[in-house]
Short mmCIF file of C-alpha atoms in Angstrom, two decimals:
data_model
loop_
_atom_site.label_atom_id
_atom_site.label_comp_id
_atom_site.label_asym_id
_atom_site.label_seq_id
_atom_site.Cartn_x
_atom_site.Cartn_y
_atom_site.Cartn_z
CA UNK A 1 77.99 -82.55 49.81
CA UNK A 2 73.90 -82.51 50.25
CA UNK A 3 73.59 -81.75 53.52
CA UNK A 4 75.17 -80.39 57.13
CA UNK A 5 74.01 -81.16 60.63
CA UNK A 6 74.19 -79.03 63.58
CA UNK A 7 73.89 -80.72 66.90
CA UNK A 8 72.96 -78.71 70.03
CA UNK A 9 73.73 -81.46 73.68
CA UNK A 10 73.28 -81.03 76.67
CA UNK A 11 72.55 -82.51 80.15
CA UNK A 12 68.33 -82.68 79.72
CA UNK A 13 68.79 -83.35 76.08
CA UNK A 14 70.11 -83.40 72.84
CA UNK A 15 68.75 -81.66 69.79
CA UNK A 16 69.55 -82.23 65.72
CA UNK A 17 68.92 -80.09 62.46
CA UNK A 18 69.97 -81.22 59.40
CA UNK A 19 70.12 -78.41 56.84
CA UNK A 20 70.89 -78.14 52.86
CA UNK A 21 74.53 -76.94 51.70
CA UNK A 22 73.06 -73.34 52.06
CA UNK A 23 72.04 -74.18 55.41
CA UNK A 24 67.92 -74.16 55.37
CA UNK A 25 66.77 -76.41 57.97
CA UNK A 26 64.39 -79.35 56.86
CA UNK A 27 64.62 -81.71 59.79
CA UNK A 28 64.83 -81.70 63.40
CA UNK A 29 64.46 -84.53 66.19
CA UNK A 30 65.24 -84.33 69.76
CA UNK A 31 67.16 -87.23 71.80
CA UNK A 32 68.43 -87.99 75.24
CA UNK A 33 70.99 -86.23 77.39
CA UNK A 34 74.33 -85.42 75.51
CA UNK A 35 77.15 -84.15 78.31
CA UNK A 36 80.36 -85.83 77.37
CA UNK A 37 82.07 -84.73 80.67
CA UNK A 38 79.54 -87.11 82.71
CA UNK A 39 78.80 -89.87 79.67
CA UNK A 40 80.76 -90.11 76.86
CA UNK A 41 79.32 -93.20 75.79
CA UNK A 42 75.67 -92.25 76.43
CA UNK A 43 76.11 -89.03 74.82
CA UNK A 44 77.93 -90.78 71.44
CA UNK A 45 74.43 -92.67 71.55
CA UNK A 46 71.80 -89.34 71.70
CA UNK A 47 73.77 -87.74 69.18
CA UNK A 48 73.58 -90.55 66.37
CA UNK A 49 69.61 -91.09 66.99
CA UNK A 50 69.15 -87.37 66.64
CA UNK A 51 71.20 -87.21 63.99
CA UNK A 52 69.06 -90.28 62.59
CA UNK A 53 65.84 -89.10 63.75
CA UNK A 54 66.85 -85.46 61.62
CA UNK A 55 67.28 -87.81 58.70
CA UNK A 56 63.76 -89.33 58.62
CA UNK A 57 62.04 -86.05 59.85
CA UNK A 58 63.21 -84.40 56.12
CA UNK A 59 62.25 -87.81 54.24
CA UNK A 60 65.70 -88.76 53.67
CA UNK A 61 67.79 -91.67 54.34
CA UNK A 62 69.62 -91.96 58.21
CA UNK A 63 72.31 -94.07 55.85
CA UNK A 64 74.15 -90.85 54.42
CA UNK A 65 75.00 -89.69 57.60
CA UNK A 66 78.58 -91.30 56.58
CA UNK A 67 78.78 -88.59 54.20
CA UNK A 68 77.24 -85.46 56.35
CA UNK A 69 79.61 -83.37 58.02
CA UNK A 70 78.50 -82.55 61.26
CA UNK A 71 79.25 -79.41 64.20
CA UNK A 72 78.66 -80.13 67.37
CA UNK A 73 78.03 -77.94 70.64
CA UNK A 74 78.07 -79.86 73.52
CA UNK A 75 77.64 -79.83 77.33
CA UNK A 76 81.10 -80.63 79.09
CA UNK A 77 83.56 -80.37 75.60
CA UNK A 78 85.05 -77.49 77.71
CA UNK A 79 87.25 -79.64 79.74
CA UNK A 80 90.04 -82.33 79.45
CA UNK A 81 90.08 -84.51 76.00
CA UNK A 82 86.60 -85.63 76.28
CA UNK A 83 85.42 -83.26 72.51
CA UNK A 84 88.60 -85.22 71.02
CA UNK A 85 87.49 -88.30 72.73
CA UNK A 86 84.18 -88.23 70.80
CA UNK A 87 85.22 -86.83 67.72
CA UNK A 88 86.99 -89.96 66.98
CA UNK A 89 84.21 -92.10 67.09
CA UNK A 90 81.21 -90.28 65.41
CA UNK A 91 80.08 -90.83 62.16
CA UNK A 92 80.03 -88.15 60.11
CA UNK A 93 82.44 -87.12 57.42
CA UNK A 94 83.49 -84.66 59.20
CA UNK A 95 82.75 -83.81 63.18
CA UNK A 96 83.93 -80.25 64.88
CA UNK A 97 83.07 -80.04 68.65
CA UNK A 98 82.57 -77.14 69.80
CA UNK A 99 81.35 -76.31 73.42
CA UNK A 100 77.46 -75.06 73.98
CA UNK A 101 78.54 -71.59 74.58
CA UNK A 102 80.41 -71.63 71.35
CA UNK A 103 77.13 -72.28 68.84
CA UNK A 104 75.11 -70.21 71.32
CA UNK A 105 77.29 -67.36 70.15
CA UNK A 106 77.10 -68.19 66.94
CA UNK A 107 73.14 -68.57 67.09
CA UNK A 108 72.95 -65.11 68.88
CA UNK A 109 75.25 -63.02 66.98
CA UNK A 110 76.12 -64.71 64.21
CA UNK A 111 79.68 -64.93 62.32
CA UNK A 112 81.08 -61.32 63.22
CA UNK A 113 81.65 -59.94 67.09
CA UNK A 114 79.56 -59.82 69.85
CA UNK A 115 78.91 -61.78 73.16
CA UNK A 116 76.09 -63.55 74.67
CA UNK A 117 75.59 -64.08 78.55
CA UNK A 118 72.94 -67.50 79.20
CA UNK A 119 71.77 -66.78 82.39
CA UNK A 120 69.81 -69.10 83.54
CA UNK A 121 69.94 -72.89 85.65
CA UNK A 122 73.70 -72.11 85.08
CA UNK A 123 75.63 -69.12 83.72
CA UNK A 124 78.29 -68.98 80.86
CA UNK A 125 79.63 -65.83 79.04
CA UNK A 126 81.49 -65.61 75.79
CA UNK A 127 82.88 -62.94 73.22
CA UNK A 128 84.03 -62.68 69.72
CA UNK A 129 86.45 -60.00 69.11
CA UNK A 130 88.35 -60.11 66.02
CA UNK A 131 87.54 -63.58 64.58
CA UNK A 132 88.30 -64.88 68.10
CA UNK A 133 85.94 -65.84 70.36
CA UNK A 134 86.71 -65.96 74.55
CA UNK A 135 84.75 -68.00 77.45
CA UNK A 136 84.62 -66.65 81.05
CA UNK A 137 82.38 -69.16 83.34
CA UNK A 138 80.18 -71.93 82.79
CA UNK A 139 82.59 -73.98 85.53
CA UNK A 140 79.02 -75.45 87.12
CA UNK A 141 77.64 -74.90 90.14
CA UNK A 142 79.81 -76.21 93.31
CA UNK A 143 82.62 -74.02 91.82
CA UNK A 144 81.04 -71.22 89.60
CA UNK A 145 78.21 -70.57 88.13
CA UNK A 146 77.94 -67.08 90.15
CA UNK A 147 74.43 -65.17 89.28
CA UNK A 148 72.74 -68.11 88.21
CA UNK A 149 69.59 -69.50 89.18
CA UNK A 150 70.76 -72.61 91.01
CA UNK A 151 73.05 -70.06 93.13
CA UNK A 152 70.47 -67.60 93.83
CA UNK A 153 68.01 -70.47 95.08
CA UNK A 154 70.73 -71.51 97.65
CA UNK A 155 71.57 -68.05 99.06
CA UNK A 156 67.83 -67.72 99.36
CA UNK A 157 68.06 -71.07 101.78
CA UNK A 158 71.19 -70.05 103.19
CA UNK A 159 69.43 -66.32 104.06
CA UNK A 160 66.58 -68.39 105.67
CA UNK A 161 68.26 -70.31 107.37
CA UNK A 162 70.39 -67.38 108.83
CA UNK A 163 67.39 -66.01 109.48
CA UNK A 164 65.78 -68.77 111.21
CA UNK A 165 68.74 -68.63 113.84
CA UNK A 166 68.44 -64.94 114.49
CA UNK A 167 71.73 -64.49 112.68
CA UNK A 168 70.35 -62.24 110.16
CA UNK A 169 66.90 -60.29 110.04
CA UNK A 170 63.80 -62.15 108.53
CA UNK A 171 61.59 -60.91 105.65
CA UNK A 172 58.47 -62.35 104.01
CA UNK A 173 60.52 -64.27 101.59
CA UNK A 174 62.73 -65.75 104.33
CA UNK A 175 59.35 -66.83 106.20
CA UNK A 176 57.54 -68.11 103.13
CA UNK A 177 60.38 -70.24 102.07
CA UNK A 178 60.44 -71.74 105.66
CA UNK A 179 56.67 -72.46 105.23
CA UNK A 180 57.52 -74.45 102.53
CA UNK A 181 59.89 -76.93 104.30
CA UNK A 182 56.68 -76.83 107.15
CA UNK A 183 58.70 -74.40 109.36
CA UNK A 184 61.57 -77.21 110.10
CA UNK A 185 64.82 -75.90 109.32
CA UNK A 186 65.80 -79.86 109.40
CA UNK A 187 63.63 -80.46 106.08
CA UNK A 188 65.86 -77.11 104.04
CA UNK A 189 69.02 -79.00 105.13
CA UNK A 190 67.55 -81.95 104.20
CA UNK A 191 66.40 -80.59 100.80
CA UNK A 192 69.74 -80.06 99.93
CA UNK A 193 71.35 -83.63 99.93
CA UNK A 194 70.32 -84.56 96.86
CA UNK A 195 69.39 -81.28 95.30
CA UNK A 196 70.31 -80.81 92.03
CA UNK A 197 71.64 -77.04 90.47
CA UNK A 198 67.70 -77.21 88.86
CA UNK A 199 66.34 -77.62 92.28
CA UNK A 200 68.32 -74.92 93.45
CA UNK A 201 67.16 -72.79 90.11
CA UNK A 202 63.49 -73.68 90.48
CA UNK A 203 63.25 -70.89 93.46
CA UNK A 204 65.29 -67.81 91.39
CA UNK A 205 62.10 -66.59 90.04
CA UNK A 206 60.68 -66.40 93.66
CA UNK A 207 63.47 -64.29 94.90
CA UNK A 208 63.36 -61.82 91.52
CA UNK A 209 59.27 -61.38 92.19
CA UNK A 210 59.55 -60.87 95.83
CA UNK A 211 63.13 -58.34 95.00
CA UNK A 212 60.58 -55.65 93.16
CA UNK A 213 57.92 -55.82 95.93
CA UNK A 214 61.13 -54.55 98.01
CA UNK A 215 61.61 -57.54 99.89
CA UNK A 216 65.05 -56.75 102.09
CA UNK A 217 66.59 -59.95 101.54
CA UNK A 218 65.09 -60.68 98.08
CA UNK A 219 67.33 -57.69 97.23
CA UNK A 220 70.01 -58.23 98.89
CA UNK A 221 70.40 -61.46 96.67
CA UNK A 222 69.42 -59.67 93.90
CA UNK A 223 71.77 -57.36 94.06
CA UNK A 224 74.85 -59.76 94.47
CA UNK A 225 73.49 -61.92 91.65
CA UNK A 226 73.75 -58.78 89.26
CA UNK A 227 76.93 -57.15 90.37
CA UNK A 228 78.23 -60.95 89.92
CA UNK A 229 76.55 -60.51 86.17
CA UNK A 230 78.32 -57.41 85.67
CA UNK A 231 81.41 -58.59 86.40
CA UNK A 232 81.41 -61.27 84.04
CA UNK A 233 80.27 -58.95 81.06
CA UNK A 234 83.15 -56.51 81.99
CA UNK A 235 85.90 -59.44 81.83
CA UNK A 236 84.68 -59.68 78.23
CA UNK A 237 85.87 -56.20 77.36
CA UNK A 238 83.09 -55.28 74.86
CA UNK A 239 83.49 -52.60 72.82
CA UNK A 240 80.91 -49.68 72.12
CA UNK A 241 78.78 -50.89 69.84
CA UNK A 242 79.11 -54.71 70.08
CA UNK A 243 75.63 -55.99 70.38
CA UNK A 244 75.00 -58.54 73.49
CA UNK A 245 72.71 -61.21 74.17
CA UNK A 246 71.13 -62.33 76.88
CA UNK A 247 69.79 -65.75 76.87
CA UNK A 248 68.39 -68.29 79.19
CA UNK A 249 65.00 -68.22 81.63
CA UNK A 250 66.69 -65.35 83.90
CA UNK A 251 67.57 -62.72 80.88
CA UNK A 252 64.83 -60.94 80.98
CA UNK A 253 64.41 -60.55 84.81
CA UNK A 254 68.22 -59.23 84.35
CA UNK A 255 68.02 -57.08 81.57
CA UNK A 256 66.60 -53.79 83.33
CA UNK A 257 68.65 -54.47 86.24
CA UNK A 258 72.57 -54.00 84.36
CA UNK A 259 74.48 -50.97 83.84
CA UNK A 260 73.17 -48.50 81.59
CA UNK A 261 76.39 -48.81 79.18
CA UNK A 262 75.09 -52.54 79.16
CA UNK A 263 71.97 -52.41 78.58
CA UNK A 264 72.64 -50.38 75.22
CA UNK A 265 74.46 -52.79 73.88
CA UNK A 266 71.66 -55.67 74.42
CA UNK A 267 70.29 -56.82 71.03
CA UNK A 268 67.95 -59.61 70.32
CA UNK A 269 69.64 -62.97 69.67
CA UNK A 270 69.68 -63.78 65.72
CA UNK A 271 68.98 -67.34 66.05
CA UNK A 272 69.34 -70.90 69.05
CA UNK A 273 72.20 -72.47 69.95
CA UNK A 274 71.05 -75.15 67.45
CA UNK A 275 70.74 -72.32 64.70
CA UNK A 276 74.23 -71.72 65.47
CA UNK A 277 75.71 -74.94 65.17
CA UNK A 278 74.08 -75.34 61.37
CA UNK A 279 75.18 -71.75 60.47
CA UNK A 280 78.62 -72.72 61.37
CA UNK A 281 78.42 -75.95 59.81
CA UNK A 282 77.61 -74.13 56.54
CA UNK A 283 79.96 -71.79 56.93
CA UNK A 284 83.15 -74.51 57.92
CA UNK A 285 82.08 -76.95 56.05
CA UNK A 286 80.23 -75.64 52.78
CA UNK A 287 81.93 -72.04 52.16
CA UNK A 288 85.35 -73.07 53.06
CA UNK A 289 85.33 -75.98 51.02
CA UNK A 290 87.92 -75.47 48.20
#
């Protein structure tokens, strides 16, 4: 075995590394969108030119990915049979799907036990305890997703929108937000038909700014976004000492606002989710080999 591949998908995009036995990285290429939940077939597609694209990056030949074992963290491999689905008709020598949260862990931590929280569009937790590793969220947006951005952008519409009616009281983010949609409550509702969870996300950083200049409502949000946070990272049942990682575009604006017992426990991440899916690879496919 020359090399290992580590494959990070998603619904933007989909990332490859190919790596030597001892997993060094010496190519990387980026393809399109790789969510097997909402296209299989598209995804099966993205995954191969990345994995091609890796190839010719490090000078070497896109025909031995027949003998490259692969691991894969992807978008939507959390539900139903679609990870067995596509395992079955990839390439490699050998292909492990994991979901995104599972290499993110990997990435962040490494091999041994921890958790990571990404908190950011969308929210997923997971923890390793004991060689085992346990998901709580990442159920997307119309359903879960609690404390993420694309739910914090539409309690900030539903707040101005309450506030618009006189059903609950005003602040300057409530009227700013309405000056956006030109002070027409019609144009928020109408903002939402085809909103997607990144439309939603793009105002989180609005409410976070306007939460520490002691905006009432910005807080209020605030406030239910982290105690929604904190109750996903005490359904993991970390131990003392376990380090956690936050990850994703919100981290940072959450990181002085948990729990003190939290926040000593927060350690930078080791490595990506891509990072994580070649460590594994090296570690499933190289190490274990007999």
């Amino acid at each position: 075995m020359r090399f290992v591949l580590g494959i990070d998908g998603g619904g933007t995009s989909c990332r490859a590394a190919l790596a030597t036995a001892d997993g060094a990285v010496i190519g990387r290429a980026k393809s399109g969108a790789a969510n097997i939940r909402t296209d299989l077939t598209g995804a099966r597609t993205h995954i191969v030119d990345s994995a091609r694209l890796a190839f010719l990056d490090a000078g070497q030949d896109p025909d031995l990915i027949i003998e490259t074992p692969a691991v894969l963290g992807l978008a939507g491999a959390n539900v139903g049979t679609y990870r067995q689905q596509l395992e079955a008709i990839l390439p490699f020598s050998r292909s492990r799907v994991e979901t995104d949260a599972e290499i993110a862990l990997e990435g962040a931590v490494g091999a041994g036990d921890g958790a990571m929280a990404i908190l950011g569009t969308g929210t997923a937790y997971m923890a390793r305890k004991d060689g085992k590793s346990r998901a709580i969220g990442g159920w997307g947006f119309q359903v879960g997703d609690q404390g993420s951005g694309a739910r914090i952008g539409r309690d900030l519409l539903e707040q101005t929108l309450l506030a618009h009616d006189g059903i609950r009281p005003a602040s300057p983010l409530t009227d700013e937000m309405l000056a956006v949609f030109r002070n027409n409550p019609e144009d928020v509702v109408e903002f939402t038909t085809n909103a997607k969870p990144g439309d939603f996300g793009g105002f989180a950083p609005k409410v976070f700014e306007h939460a520490a200049k002691g905006d009432l409502v910005a807080t209020w949000i605030v406030d239910k976004a982290v105690a929604d946070v904190e109750a996903a990272l005490g359904a993991l049942d970390l131990r003392p000492g376990d380090p956690l990682c936050l990850l994703g575009g919100l981290a940072a604006l959450y990181a002085p606002r948990l729990s003190p017992g939290h926040r000593a426990q927060l350690r930078p991440a080791l490595d990506d989710a891509l990072g994580g899916a070649v460590s594994m690879a090296a570690r499933l496919f190289v190490e274990a080999a007999p």
